[in-house]
Amino acid sequence: MSSRSPPLKKTCFNMIIGTHNGTFHCDEVCAIWMLKQIPKYKDAKVVRSRSSDILADCDIVVDVGAVFDHSKCRYDHHQKEFTETFNSLDSTKPWTTKLSSAGLIYVFYGEEVIRTLMEKIATDNSLDATSVSQEQVRIIYSKVYENLIEEIDAVDNGISQSDDVPRYVVSTTLGKRVGNLNPRWNEESNDDILLKRFEKAMALVGAEFMDRVTYYQLGWLPAHNIVKEAIEKRFEIHSSGEIICFPNVAAPWKDHVMSLEKELNVETSIKYVLYPDVANSKWRVQCVPIRNDSFVNRLSLPEKWRGVRDTELSNLTGIADCVFVHANGFIGGNATYEGVLKMATESLRQAN
């Protein structure tokens, strides 16, 4: 999407990024951190003000000014008429959460940010930066929006994650941690103090952002082919096609299983994943959840096995060398591959 970016108005050393003063929030902190990752704004000065005269002299303005106009580099979302989502600005994307300033900057500059970071990560890990492909950038660009930026957009716009009453409070989100960096009500606060706190917040957001991109690039993306191969070989594991196995390594699989089932037109959904517990020289059988973020499984291990261990579990199941089944039934262990395979197949048998 770098082709969407307006032409340079001046050299990057003279660029000014404007945002509002006072209490800062995760969306503009993230938006400005992203801008400062790309060459055009890398050395830009950040000005925090609500003065229209001061903001008029800025090269780009985020989260203030009541104007969204990409051609003028104005990216506010607070005006009454603003209803933009990622999907409304790019119909190839599915997300319909109202954008904050973070989402707006990500839509127009995000691919350039992701490519810049991926090339840096490759270099820092003694990899060839030129090997970063546009397809890899495209995939991680979508993953970072779905798993980081959309949350920031929703929270800033007051959109609840669920219509249900939460069962517990989550107080450690990125937005909460950024908010906690503002001076307390009974602390001294002035423009200089707030600017230093804002810079600290940018470092916090930047670390989180880099951590996500690094994981997706070096961990998540390489697992794709491993999971794809396991799915393609599923009938070699069991005739049902409902069990897959990673014989050598426990690659991150949840996201990949669900997307690859669609891509490969898997008719009968996968229920169990087998993989080695390398640290303990044993094996695990884990249930596939109904969604990547869900604690509900497509098919849990049998209820009577749950919370039982070792010899007692082997006697109960009739399967040698059992180690455990979790009390919630989402995972179990056995000393051998043959053992976890029998646990998975017996679970299927009991369910049918």
PDB file of C-alpha atoms in Angstrom, residues 29-329:
ATOM      1  CA  VAL A  29       1.086   6.461  20.455  1.00  0.00           C
ATOM      2  CA  CYS A  30       1.036   3.447  18.134  1.00  0.00           C
ATOM      3  CA  ALA A  31       0.303   5.554  15.054  1.00  0.00           C
ATOM      4  CA  ILE A  32       3.293   7.811  15.650  1.00  0.00           C
ATOM      5  CA  TRP A  33       5.604   4.922  16.507  1.00  0.00           C
ATOM      6  CA  MET A  34       4.666   3.278  13.198  1.00  0.00           C
ATOM      7  CA  LEU A  35       5.289   6.448  11.227  1.00  0.00           C
ATOM      8  CA  LYS A  36       8.723   6.798  12.776  1.00  0.00           C
ATOM      9  CA  GLN A  37       9.717   3.366  11.475  1.00  0.00           C
ATOM     10  CA  ILE A  38       9.592   4.422   7.829  1.00  0.00           C
ATOM     11  CA  PRO A  39      12.237   6.600   6.134  1.00  0.00           C
ATOM     12  CA  LYS A  40       9.960   9.546   5.421  1.00  0.00           C
ATOM     13  CA  TYR A  41       9.182  10.169   9.108  1.00  0.00           C
ATOM     14  CA  LYS A  42      12.072   8.395  10.826  1.00  0.00           C
ATOM     15  CA  ASP A  43      13.647  11.619  12.126  1.00  0.00           C
ATOM     16  CA  ALA A  44      10.458  13.652  12.350  1.00  0.00           C
ATOM     17  CA  LYS A  45       9.784  15.868  15.341  1.00  0.00           C
ATOM     18  CA  VAL A  46       6.630  15.098  17.344  1.00  0.00           C
ATOM     19  CA  VAL A  47       4.546  18.116  18.340  1.00  0.00           C
ATOM     20  CA  ARG A  48       1.688  17.707  20.829  1.00  0.00           C
ATOM     21  CA  SER A  49      -0.908  20.481  20.654  1.00  0.00           C
ATOM     22  CA  ARG A  50      -4.562  21.239  19.989  1.00  0.00           C
ATOM     23  CA  SER A  51      -3.801  24.628  18.460  1.00  0.00           C
ATOM     24  CA  SER A  52      -5.073  24.704  14.888  1.00  0.00           C
ATOM     25  CA  ASP A  53      -2.296  27.128  13.937  1.00  0.00           C
ATOM     26  CA  ILE A  54       0.426  24.817  15.248  1.00  0.00           C
ATOM     27  CA  LEU A  55      -1.159  21.719  13.702  1.00  0.00           C
ATOM     28  CA  ALA A  56      -1.482  23.506  10.343  1.00  0.00           C
ATOM     29  CA  ASP A  57       2.325  23.647  10.138  1.00  0.00           C
ATOM     30  CA  CYS A  58       2.673  19.891  10.706  1.00  0.00           C
ATOM     31  CA  ASP A  59       3.363  17.617   7.767  1.00  0.00           C
ATOM     32  CA  ILE A  60       1.116  14.896   9.134  1.00  0.00           C
ATOM     33  CA  VAL A  61      -1.448  15.018  11.938  1.00  0.00           C
ATOM     34  CA  VAL A  62      -2.942  12.075  13.804  1.00  0.00           C
ATOM     35  CA  ASP A  63      -5.822  11.787  16.273  1.00  0.00           C
ATOM     36  CA  VAL A  64      -6.668  15.479  16.370  1.00  0.00           C
ATOM     37  CA  GLY A  65      -8.090  18.160  14.110  1.00  0.00           C
ATOM     38  CA  ALA A  66     -11.437  16.588  13.173  1.00  0.00           C
ATOM     39  CA  VAL A  67     -10.254  15.858   9.620  1.00  0.00           C
ATOM     40  CA  PHE A  68      -9.579  12.633   7.773  1.00  0.00           C
ATOM     41  CA  ASP A  69      -8.009  13.396   4.413  1.00  0.00           C
ATOM     42  CA  HIS A  70      -5.230  11.130   3.198  1.00  0.00           C
ATOM     43  CA  SER A  71      -4.258  13.539   0.424  1.00  0.00           C
ATOM     44  CA  LYS A  72      -3.510  16.148   3.117  1.00  0.00           C
ATOM     45  CA  CYS A  73      -1.999  13.686   5.627  1.00  0.00           C
ATOM     46  CA  ARG A  74      -4.735  14.315   8.197  1.00  0.00           C
ATOM     47  CA  TYR A  75      -5.841  11.256  10.167  1.00  0.00           C
ATOM     48  CA  ASP A  76      -8.418  11.992  12.846  1.00  0.00           C
ATOM     49  CA  HIS A  77     -11.368   9.717  13.630  1.00  0.00           C
ATOM     50  CA  HIS A  78     -13.305  11.694  16.248  1.00  0.00           C
ATOM     51  CA  GLN A  79     -15.533  13.669  13.899  1.00  0.00           C
ATOM     52  CA  LYS A  80     -19.204  12.670  13.880  1.00  0.00           C
ATOM     53  CA  GLU A  81     -19.256  11.775  10.196  1.00  0.00           C
ATOM     54  CA  PHE A  82     -16.285   9.413  10.432  1.00  0.00           C
ATOM     55  CA  THR A  83     -17.315   5.765   9.968  1.00  0.00           C
ATOM     56  CA  GLU A  84     -14.333   4.261   8.151  1.00  0.00           C
ATOM     57  CA  THR A  85     -13.208   0.681   8.684  1.00  0.00           C
ATOM     58  CA  PHE A  86     -10.394  -1.298   7.114  1.00  0.00           C
ATOM     59  CA  ASN A  87     -12.970  -2.917   4.827  1.00  0.00           C
ATOM     60  CA  SER A  88     -14.472   0.408   3.740  1.00  0.00           C
ATOM     61  CA  LEU A  89     -11.023   1.692   2.725  1.00  0.00           C
ATOM     62  CA  ASP A  90      -9.814  -1.618   1.266  1.00  0.00           C
ATOM     63  CA  SER A  91     -12.599  -3.969   0.202  1.00  0.00           C
ATOM     64  CA  THR A  92     -10.186  -6.918  -0.004  1.00  0.00           C
ATOM     65  CA  LYS A  93      -9.904  -6.900   3.802  1.00  0.00           C
ATOM     66  CA  PRO A  94     -12.648  -8.333   6.041  1.00  0.00           C
ATOM     67  CA  TRP A  95     -12.398  -6.162   9.165  1.00  0.00           C
ATOM     68  CA  THR A  96     -15.333  -3.876   9.941  1.00  0.00           C
ATOM     69  CA  THR A  97     -14.230  -2.383  13.270  1.00  0.00           C
ATOM     70  CA  LYS A  98     -14.261   1.414  13.195  1.00  0.00           C
ATOM     71  CA  LEU A  99     -10.720   2.716  12.801  1.00  0.00           C
ATOM     72  CA  SER A 100      -8.816   4.799  15.299  1.00  0.00           C
ATOM     73  CA  SER A 101      -5.768   6.852  14.350  1.00  0.00           C
ATOM     74  CA  ALA A 102      -3.674   3.673  14.706  1.00  0.00           C
ATOM     75  CA  GLY A 103      -5.846   1.848  12.199  1.00  0.00           C
ATOM     76  CA  LEU A 104      -5.851   4.778   9.791  1.00  0.00           C
ATOM     77  CA  ILE A 105      -2.077   5.001   9.769  1.00  0.00           C
ATOM     78  CA  TYR A 106      -1.842   1.223   9.438  1.00  0.00           C
ATOM     79  CA  VAL A 107      -4.161   1.109   6.430  1.00  0.00           C
ATOM     80  CA  PHE A 108      -2.104   3.648   4.494  1.00  0.00           C
ATOM     81  CA  TYR A 109       1.422   3.063   5.774  1.00  0.00           C
ATOM     82  CA  GLY A 110       1.295  -0.357   7.405  1.00  0.00           C
ATOM     83  CA  GLU A 111       2.730  -2.423   4.574  1.00  0.00           C
ATOM     84  CA  GLU A 112       5.761  -0.139   4.393  1.00  0.00           C
ATOM     85  CA  VAL A 113       6.145  -0.403   8.169  1.00  0.00           C
ATOM     86  CA  ILE A 114       5.929  -4.205   8.082  1.00  0.00           C
ATOM     87  CA  ARG A 115       8.406  -4.519   5.211  1.00  0.00           C
ATOM     88  CA  THR A 116      10.870  -2.162   6.935  1.00  0.00           C
ATOM     89  CA  LEU A 117      10.651  -4.141  10.187  1.00  0.00           C
ATOM     90  CA  MET A 118      10.857  -7.531   8.478  1.00  0.00           C
ATOM     91  CA  GLU A 119      13.993  -6.510   6.599  1.00  0.00           C
ATOM     92  CA  LYS A 120      15.538  -5.279   9.866  1.00  0.00           C
ATOM     93  CA  ILE A 121      14.585  -8.486  11.684  1.00  0.00           C
ATOM     94  CA  ALA A 122      16.089 -10.557   8.867  1.00  0.00           C
ATOM     95  CA  THR A 123      19.354  -8.597   9.012  1.00  0.00           C
ATOM     96  CA  ASP A 124      19.506  -8.781  12.817  1.00  0.00           C
ATOM     97  CA  ASN A 125      19.135 -12.571  12.595  1.00  0.00           C
ATOM     98  CA  SER A 126      21.835 -13.009   9.911  1.00  0.00           C
ATOM     99  CA  LEU A 127      19.237 -13.628   7.212  1.00  0.00           C
ATOM    100  CA  ASP A 128      19.071 -12.117   3.740  1.00  0.00           C
ATOM    101  CA  ALA A 129      16.846  -9.033   3.912  1.00  0.00           C
ATOM    102  CA  THR A 130      16.222  -9.262   0.166  1.00  0.00           C
ATOM    103  CA  SER A 131      14.518 -12.624   0.753  1.00  0.00           C
ATOM    104  CA  VAL A 132      11.542 -10.884   2.379  1.00  0.00           C
ATOM    105  CA  SER A 133       8.830 -11.326  -0.239  1.00  0.00           C
ATOM    106  CA  GLN A 134       5.775  -9.221  -0.916  1.00  0.00           C
ATOM    107  CA  GLU A 135       3.617 -12.250  -0.127  1.00  0.00           C
ATOM    108  CA  GLN A 136       5.249 -12.591   3.303  1.00  0.00           C
ATOM    109  CA  VAL A 137       4.736  -8.884   3.949  1.00  0.00           C
ATOM    110  CA  ARG A 138       1.092  -9.177   2.890  1.00  0.00           C
ATOM    111  CA  ILE A 139       0.447 -12.124   5.208  1.00  0.00           C
ATOM    112  CA  ILE A 140       2.075 -10.536   8.269  1.00  0.00           C
ATOM    113  CA  TYR A 141       0.447  -7.170   7.488  1.00  0.00           C
ATOM    114  CA  SER A 142      -2.939  -8.865   7.896  1.00  0.00           C
ATOM    115  CA  LYS A 143      -1.891 -10.840  10.982  1.00  0.00           C
ATOM    116  CA  VAL A 144      -0.666  -7.737  12.813  1.00  0.00           C
ATOM    117  CA  TYR A 145      -3.892  -5.873  12.122  1.00  0.00           C
ATOM    118  CA  GLU A 146      -6.042  -8.791  13.224  1.00  0.00           C
ATOM    119  CA  ASN A 147      -4.023  -9.522  16.356  1.00  0.00           C
ATOM    120  CA  LEU A 148      -2.879  -6.082  17.506  1.00  0.00           C
ATOM    121  CA  ILE A 149      -4.144  -2.997  15.679  1.00  0.00           C
ATOM    122  CA  GLU A 150      -7.818  -3.975  15.554  1.00  0.00           C
ATOM    123  CA  GLU A 151      -7.826  -4.294  19.343  1.00  0.00           C
ATOM    124  CA  ILE A 152      -6.419  -0.768  19.632  1.00  0.00           C
ATOM    125  CA  ASP A 153      -9.050   0.526  17.182  1.00  0.00           C
ATOM    126  CA  ALA A 154     -11.908  -1.131  19.048  1.00  0.00           C
ATOM    127  CA  VAL A 155     -10.832  -0.032  22.522  1.00  0.00           C
ATOM    128  CA  ASP A 156     -10.277   3.578  21.475  1.00  0.00           C
ATOM    129  CA  ASN A 157     -13.703   3.702  19.833  1.00  0.00           C
ATOM    130  CA  GLY A 158     -15.444   2.126  22.845  1.00  0.00           C
ATOM    131  CA  ILE A 159     -16.366  -1.110  21.074  1.00  0.00           C
ATOM    132  CA  SER A 160     -16.763  -4.032  23.470  1.00  0.00           C
ATOM    133  CA  GLN A 161     -15.239  -7.373  22.571  1.00  0.00           C
ATOM    134  CA  SER A 162     -18.485  -9.101  23.512  1.00  0.00           C
ATOM    135  CA  ASP A 163     -22.078  -8.187  24.272  1.00  0.00           C
ATOM    136  CA  ASP A 164     -21.999 -10.544  27.256  1.00  0.00           C
ATOM    137  CA  VAL A 165     -21.017  -9.539  30.780  1.00  0.00           C
ATOM    138  CA  PRO A 166     -17.307 -10.442  31.198  1.00  0.00           C
ATOM    139  CA  ARG A 167     -16.580 -13.197  33.701  1.00  0.00           C
ATOM    140  CA  TYR A 168     -13.380 -11.491  34.802  1.00  0.00           C
ATOM    141  CA  VAL A 169     -11.457  -8.260  34.308  1.00  0.00           C
ATOM    142  CA  VAL A 170      -8.498  -8.064  31.912  1.00  0.00           C
ATOM    143  CA  SER A 171      -6.336  -5.169  33.119  1.00  0.00           C
ATOM    144  CA  THR A 172      -3.014  -5.885  31.392  1.00  0.00           C
ATOM    145  CA  THR A 173      -3.817  -5.094  27.756  1.00  0.00           C
ATOM    146  CA  LEU A 174      -1.477  -2.874  25.762  1.00  0.00           C
ATOM    147  CA  GLY A 175      -3.973  -0.020  25.953  1.00  0.00           C
ATOM    148  CA  LYS A 176      -4.219  -0.310  29.741  1.00  0.00           C
ATOM    149  CA  ARG A 177      -0.436  -0.325  30.106  1.00  0.00           C
ATOM    150  CA  VAL A 178      -0.099   2.737  27.882  1.00  0.00           C
ATOM    151  CA  GLY A 179      -2.818   4.518  29.827  1.00  0.00           C
ATOM    152  CA  ASN A 180      -1.054   3.779  33.099  1.00  0.00           C
ATOM    153  CA  LEU A 181       1.986   5.732  31.892  1.00  0.00           C
ATOM    154  CA  ASN A 182       0.021   8.995  32.086  1.00  0.00           C
ATOM    155  CA  PRO A 183       0.669  10.917  35.322  1.00  0.00           C
ATOM    156  CA  ARG A 184      -1.708   9.996  38.117  1.00  0.00           C
ATOM    157  CA  TRP A 185      -4.323  12.560  39.077  1.00  0.00           C
ATOM    158  CA  ASN A 186      -2.257  13.581  42.119  1.00  0.00           C
ATOM    159  CA  GLU A 187       1.128  13.665  40.347  1.00  0.00           C
ATOM    160  CA  GLU A 188       2.794  16.711  38.877  1.00  0.00           C
ATOM    161  CA  SER A 189       2.003  17.082  35.184  1.00  0.00           C
ATOM    162  CA  ASN A 190       3.089  19.540  32.515  1.00  0.00           C
ATOM    163  CA  ASP A 191       3.953  19.441  28.809  1.00  0.00           C
ATOM    164  CA  ASP A 192       7.537  18.342  29.399  1.00  0.00           C
ATOM    165  CA  ILE A 193       6.536  15.539  31.770  1.00  0.00           C
ATOM    166  CA  LEU A 194       3.808  14.358  29.413  1.00  0.00           C
ATOM    167  CA  LEU A 195       6.172  14.352  26.443  1.00  0.00           C
ATOM    168  CA  LYS A 196       8.647  12.166  28.325  1.00  0.00           C
ATOM    169  CA  ARG A 197       5.813   9.831  29.348  1.00  0.00           C
ATOM    170  CA  PHE A 198       4.578   9.803  25.735  1.00  0.00           C
ATOM    171  CA  GLU A 199       8.039   8.780  24.530  1.00  0.00           C
ATOM    172  CA  LYS A 200       8.099   6.020  27.142  1.00  0.00           C
ATOM    173  CA  ALA A 201       4.702   4.860  25.874  1.00  0.00           C
ATOM    174  CA  MET A 202       6.017   4.786  22.295  1.00  0.00           C
ATOM    175  CA  ALA A 203       8.889   2.562  23.444  1.00  0.00           C
ATOM    176  CA  LEU A 204       6.393   0.234  25.139  1.00  0.00           C
ATOM    177  CA  VAL A 205       4.164   0.023  22.075  1.00  0.00           C
ATOM    178  CA  GLY A 206       7.167  -0.355  19.804  1.00  0.00           C
ATOM    179  CA  ALA A 207       8.499  -3.286  21.798  1.00  0.00           C
ATOM    180  CA  GLU A 208       5.117  -5.007  21.631  1.00  0.00           C
ATOM    181  CA  PHE A 209       4.788  -4.327  17.904  1.00  0.00           C
ATOM    182  CA  MET A 210       8.295  -5.618  17.178  1.00  0.00           C
ATOM    183  CA  ASP A 211       7.659  -8.697  19.284  1.00  0.00           C
ATOM    184  CA  ARG A 212       4.560  -9.529  17.216  1.00  0.00           C
ATOM    185  CA  VAL A 213       6.271  -9.024  13.867  1.00  0.00           C
ATOM    186  CA  THR A 214       9.342 -10.989  14.983  1.00  0.00           C
ATOM    187  CA  TYR A 215       7.193 -13.907  16.117  1.00  0.00           C
ATOM    188  CA  TYR A 216       5.142 -13.957  12.933  1.00  0.00           C
ATOM    189  CA  GLN A 217       8.223 -13.682  10.733  1.00  0.00           C
ATOM    190  CA  LEU A 218      10.587 -16.098  12.485  1.00  0.00           C
ATOM    191  CA  GLY A 219       8.168 -18.448  14.255  1.00  0.00           C
ATOM    192  CA  TRP A 220       4.655 -18.412  12.886  1.00  0.00           C
ATOM    193  CA  LEU A 221       5.347 -18.082   9.164  1.00  0.00           C
ATOM    194  CA  PRO A 222       7.911 -20.927   8.943  1.00  0.00           C
ATOM    195  CA  ALA A 223       5.374 -23.239  10.643  1.00  0.00           C
ATOM    196  CA  HIS A 224       2.933 -22.880   7.749  1.00  0.00           C
ATOM    197  CA  ASN A 225       4.552 -25.511   5.535  1.00  0.00           C
ATOM    198  CA  ILE A 226       5.064 -27.884   8.465  1.00  0.00           C
ATOM    199  CA  VAL A 227       1.359 -27.766   9.342  1.00  0.00           C
ATOM    200  CA  LYS A 228       0.354 -28.031   5.678  1.00  0.00           C
ATOM    201  CA  GLU A 229       2.442 -31.181   5.257  1.00  0.00           C
ATOM    202  CA  ALA A 230       0.924 -32.692   8.412  1.00  0.00           C
ATOM    203  CA  ILE A 231      -2.593 -32.057   7.127  1.00  0.00           C
ATOM    204  CA  GLU A 232      -1.772 -33.533   3.726  1.00  0.00           C
ATOM    205  CA  LYS A 233      -0.454 -36.675   5.467  1.00  0.00           C
ATOM    206  CA  ARG A 234      -3.313 -36.984   7.962  1.00  0.00           C
ATOM    207  CA  PHE A 235      -4.714 -40.182   6.461  1.00  0.00           C
ATOM    208  CA  GLU A 236      -1.318 -41.831   7.017  1.00  0.00           C
ATOM    209  CA  ILE A 237      -1.833 -41.242  10.742  1.00  0.00           C
ATOM    210  CA  HIS A 238      -5.434 -42.464  10.970  1.00  0.00           C
ATOM    211  CA  SER A 239      -8.068 -43.445   8.460  1.00  0.00           C
ATOM    212  CA  SER A 240     -10.516 -40.857   9.829  1.00  0.00           C
ATOM    213  CA  GLY A 241      -8.292 -37.970   8.744  1.00  0.00           C
ATOM    214  CA  GLU A 242      -9.112 -36.310  12.075  1.00  0.00           C
ATOM    215  CA  ILE A 243      -5.639 -36.637  13.619  1.00  0.00           C
ATOM    216  CA  ILE A 244      -2.450 -34.919  12.494  1.00  0.00           C
ATOM    217  CA  CYS A 245       1.082 -35.364  13.776  1.00  0.00           C
ATOM    218  CA  PHE A 246       4.238 -33.294  13.981  1.00  0.00           C
ATOM    219  CA  PRO A 247       6.885 -36.009  14.341  1.00  0.00           C
ATOM    220  CA  ASN A 248       9.879 -33.808  15.086  1.00  0.00           C
ATOM    221  CA  VAL A 249       8.777 -30.515  16.605  1.00  0.00           C
ATOM    222  CA  ALA A 250       5.741 -28.866  18.223  1.00  0.00           C
ATOM    223  CA  ALA A 251       5.232 -26.086  15.680  1.00  0.00           C
ATOM    224  CA  PRO A 252       2.600 -23.358  16.380  1.00  0.00           C
ATOM    225  CA  TRP A 253      -0.399 -24.881  14.644  1.00  0.00           C
ATOM    226  CA  LYS A 254      -3.758 -23.441  15.727  1.00  0.00           C
ATOM    227  CA  ASP A 255      -3.988 -20.541  13.273  1.00  0.00           C
ATOM    228  CA  HIS A 256      -2.565 -22.632  10.475  1.00  0.00           C
ATOM    229  CA  VAL A 257      -4.850 -25.627  10.978  1.00  0.00           C
ATOM    230  CA  MET A 258      -7.973 -23.519  10.665  1.00  0.00           C
ATOM    231  CA  SER A 259      -6.864 -21.516   7.647  1.00  0.00           C
ATOM    232  CA  LEU A 260      -5.353 -24.543   5.876  1.00  0.00           C
ATOM    233  CA  GLU A 261      -8.513 -26.595   6.360  1.00  0.00           C
ATOM    234  CA  LYS A 262     -10.272 -23.995   4.224  1.00  0.00           C
ATOM    235  CA  GLU A 263      -7.416 -23.678   1.743  1.00  0.00           C
ATOM    236  CA  LEU A 264      -7.117 -27.475   1.286  1.00  0.00           C
ATOM    237  CA  ASN A 265     -10.887 -28.100   1.340  1.00  0.00           C
ATOM    238  CA  VAL A 266     -10.682 -30.459   4.321  1.00  0.00           C
ATOM    239  CA  GLU A 267     -14.160 -31.973   4.628  1.00  0.00           C
ATOM    240  CA  THR A 268     -13.922 -33.590   8.082  1.00  0.00           C
ATOM    241  CA  SER A 269     -12.400 -31.205  10.607  1.00  0.00           C
ATOM    242  CA  ILE A 270      -9.245 -32.162  12.446  1.00  0.00           C
ATOM    243  CA  LYS A 271      -9.846 -33.023  16.099  1.00  0.00           C
ATOM    244  CA  TYR A 272      -6.439 -33.903  17.561  1.00  0.00           C
ATOM    245  CA  VAL A 273      -2.808 -32.892  17.140  1.00  0.00           C
ATOM    246  CA  LEU A 274       0.054 -35.159  18.205  1.00  0.00           C
ATOM    247  CA  TYR A 275       3.518 -33.758  18.894  1.00  0.00           C
ATOM    248  CA  PRO A 276       6.646 -34.538  20.922  1.00  0.00           C
ATOM    249  CA  ASP A 277       7.119 -33.087  24.409  1.00  0.00           C
ATOM    250  CA  VAL A 278      10.826 -32.594  23.770  1.00  0.00           C
ATOM    251  CA  ALA A 279      11.685 -31.264  27.225  1.00  0.00           C
ATOM    252  CA  ASN A 280      10.394 -34.438  28.909  1.00  0.00           C
ATOM    253  CA  SER A 281      11.059 -36.968  26.115  1.00  0.00           C
ATOM    254  CA  LYS A 282       7.366 -37.822  25.964  1.00  0.00           C
ATOM    255  CA  TRP A 283       4.408 -37.140  23.649  1.00  0.00           C
ATOM    256  CA  ARG A 284       1.298 -34.969  23.790  1.00  0.00           C
ATOM    257  CA  VAL A 285      -2.170 -35.190  22.280  1.00  0.00           C
ATOM    258  CA  GLN A 286      -3.964 -31.840  22.111  1.00  0.00           C
ATOM    259  CA  CYS A 287      -7.499 -31.022  21.069  1.00  0.00           C
ATOM    260  CA  VAL A 288      -8.195 -28.527  18.290  1.00  0.00           C
ATOM    261  CA  PRO A 289     -10.350 -25.649  19.608  1.00  0.00           C
ATOM    262  CA  ILE A 290     -13.416 -24.388  17.775  1.00  0.00           C
ATOM    263  CA  ARG A 291     -11.601 -21.064  17.293  1.00  0.00           C
ATOM    264  CA  ASN A 292      -8.017 -20.031  17.796  1.00  0.00           C
ATOM    265  CA  ASP A 293      -8.951 -17.915  20.841  1.00  0.00           C
ATOM    266  CA  SER A 294     -11.443 -20.382  22.324  1.00  0.00           C
ATOM    267  CA  PHE A 295     -11.153 -22.762  25.269  1.00  0.00           C
ATOM    268  CA  VAL A 296     -13.934 -24.898  23.773  1.00  0.00           C
ATOM    269  CA  ASN A 297     -12.676 -27.895  21.795  1.00  0.00           C
ATOM    270  CA  ARG A 298     -14.030 -29.551  18.712  1.00  0.00           C
ATOM    271  CA  LEU A 299     -13.793 -32.825  20.624  1.00  0.00           C
ATOM    272  CA  SER A 300     -12.339 -32.963  24.132  1.00  0.00           C
ATOM    273  CA  LEU A 301     -10.691 -36.034  25.574  1.00  0.00           C
ATOM    274  CA  PRO A 302     -13.204 -38.308  27.389  1.00  0.00           C
ATOM    275  CA  GLU A 303     -14.601 -36.880  30.601  1.00  0.00           C
ATOM    276  CA  LYS A 304     -13.781 -39.920  32.720  1.00  0.00           C
ATOM    277  CA  TRP A 305     -10.084 -39.556  31.812  1.00  0.00           C
ATOM    278  CA  ARG A 306      -9.816 -35.939  32.918  1.00  0.00           C
ATOM    279  CA  GLY A 307      -7.644 -35.183  35.917  1.00  0.00           C
ATOM    280  CA  VAL A 308      -6.354 -38.765  36.086  1.00  0.00           C
ATOM    281  CA  ARG A 309      -2.635 -39.589  35.884  1.00  0.00           C
ATOM    282  CA  ASP A 310      -0.019 -42.288  35.351  1.00  0.00           C
ATOM    283  CA  THR A 311      -0.854 -45.915  36.228  1.00  0.00           C
ATOM    284  CA  GLU A 312      -4.401 -45.067  37.231  1.00  0.00           C
ATOM    285  CA  LEU A 313      -4.968 -43.484  33.822  1.00  0.00           C
ATOM    286  CA  SER A 314      -3.403 -46.425  31.993  1.00  0.00           C
ATOM    287  CA  ASN A 315      -5.641 -48.822  33.898  1.00  0.00           C
ATOM    288  CA  LEU A 316      -8.693 -46.700  33.125  1.00  0.00           C
ATOM    289  CA  THR A 317      -7.972 -46.324  29.408  1.00  0.00           C
ATOM    290  CA  GLY A 318      -6.373 -49.659  28.733  1.00  0.00           C
ATOM    291  CA  ILE A 319      -3.470 -47.763  27.115  1.00  0.00           C
ATOM    292  CA  ALA A 320       0.058 -48.325  28.389  1.00  0.00           C
ATOM    293  CA  ASP A 321       2.407 -45.559  29.540  1.00  0.00           C
ATOM    294  CA  CYS A 322      -0.191 -42.823  30.050  1.00  0.00           C
ATOM    295  CA  VAL A 323       1.105 -39.712  31.831  1.00  0.00           C
ATOM    296  CA  PHE A 324      -1.923 -37.440  32.326  1.00  0.00           C
ATOM    297  CA  VAL A 325      -5.088 -35.884  30.959  1.00  0.00           C
ATOM    298  CA  HIS A 326      -5.740 -32.274  31.952  1.00  0.00           C
ATOM    299  CA  ALA A 327      -8.776 -31.644  34.141  1.00  0.00           C
ATOM    300  CA  ASN A 328     -10.342 -29.612  31.327  1.00  0.00           C
ATOM    301  CA  GLY A 329      -9.767 -32.391  28.798  1.00  0.00           C
TER     302      GLY A 329
END
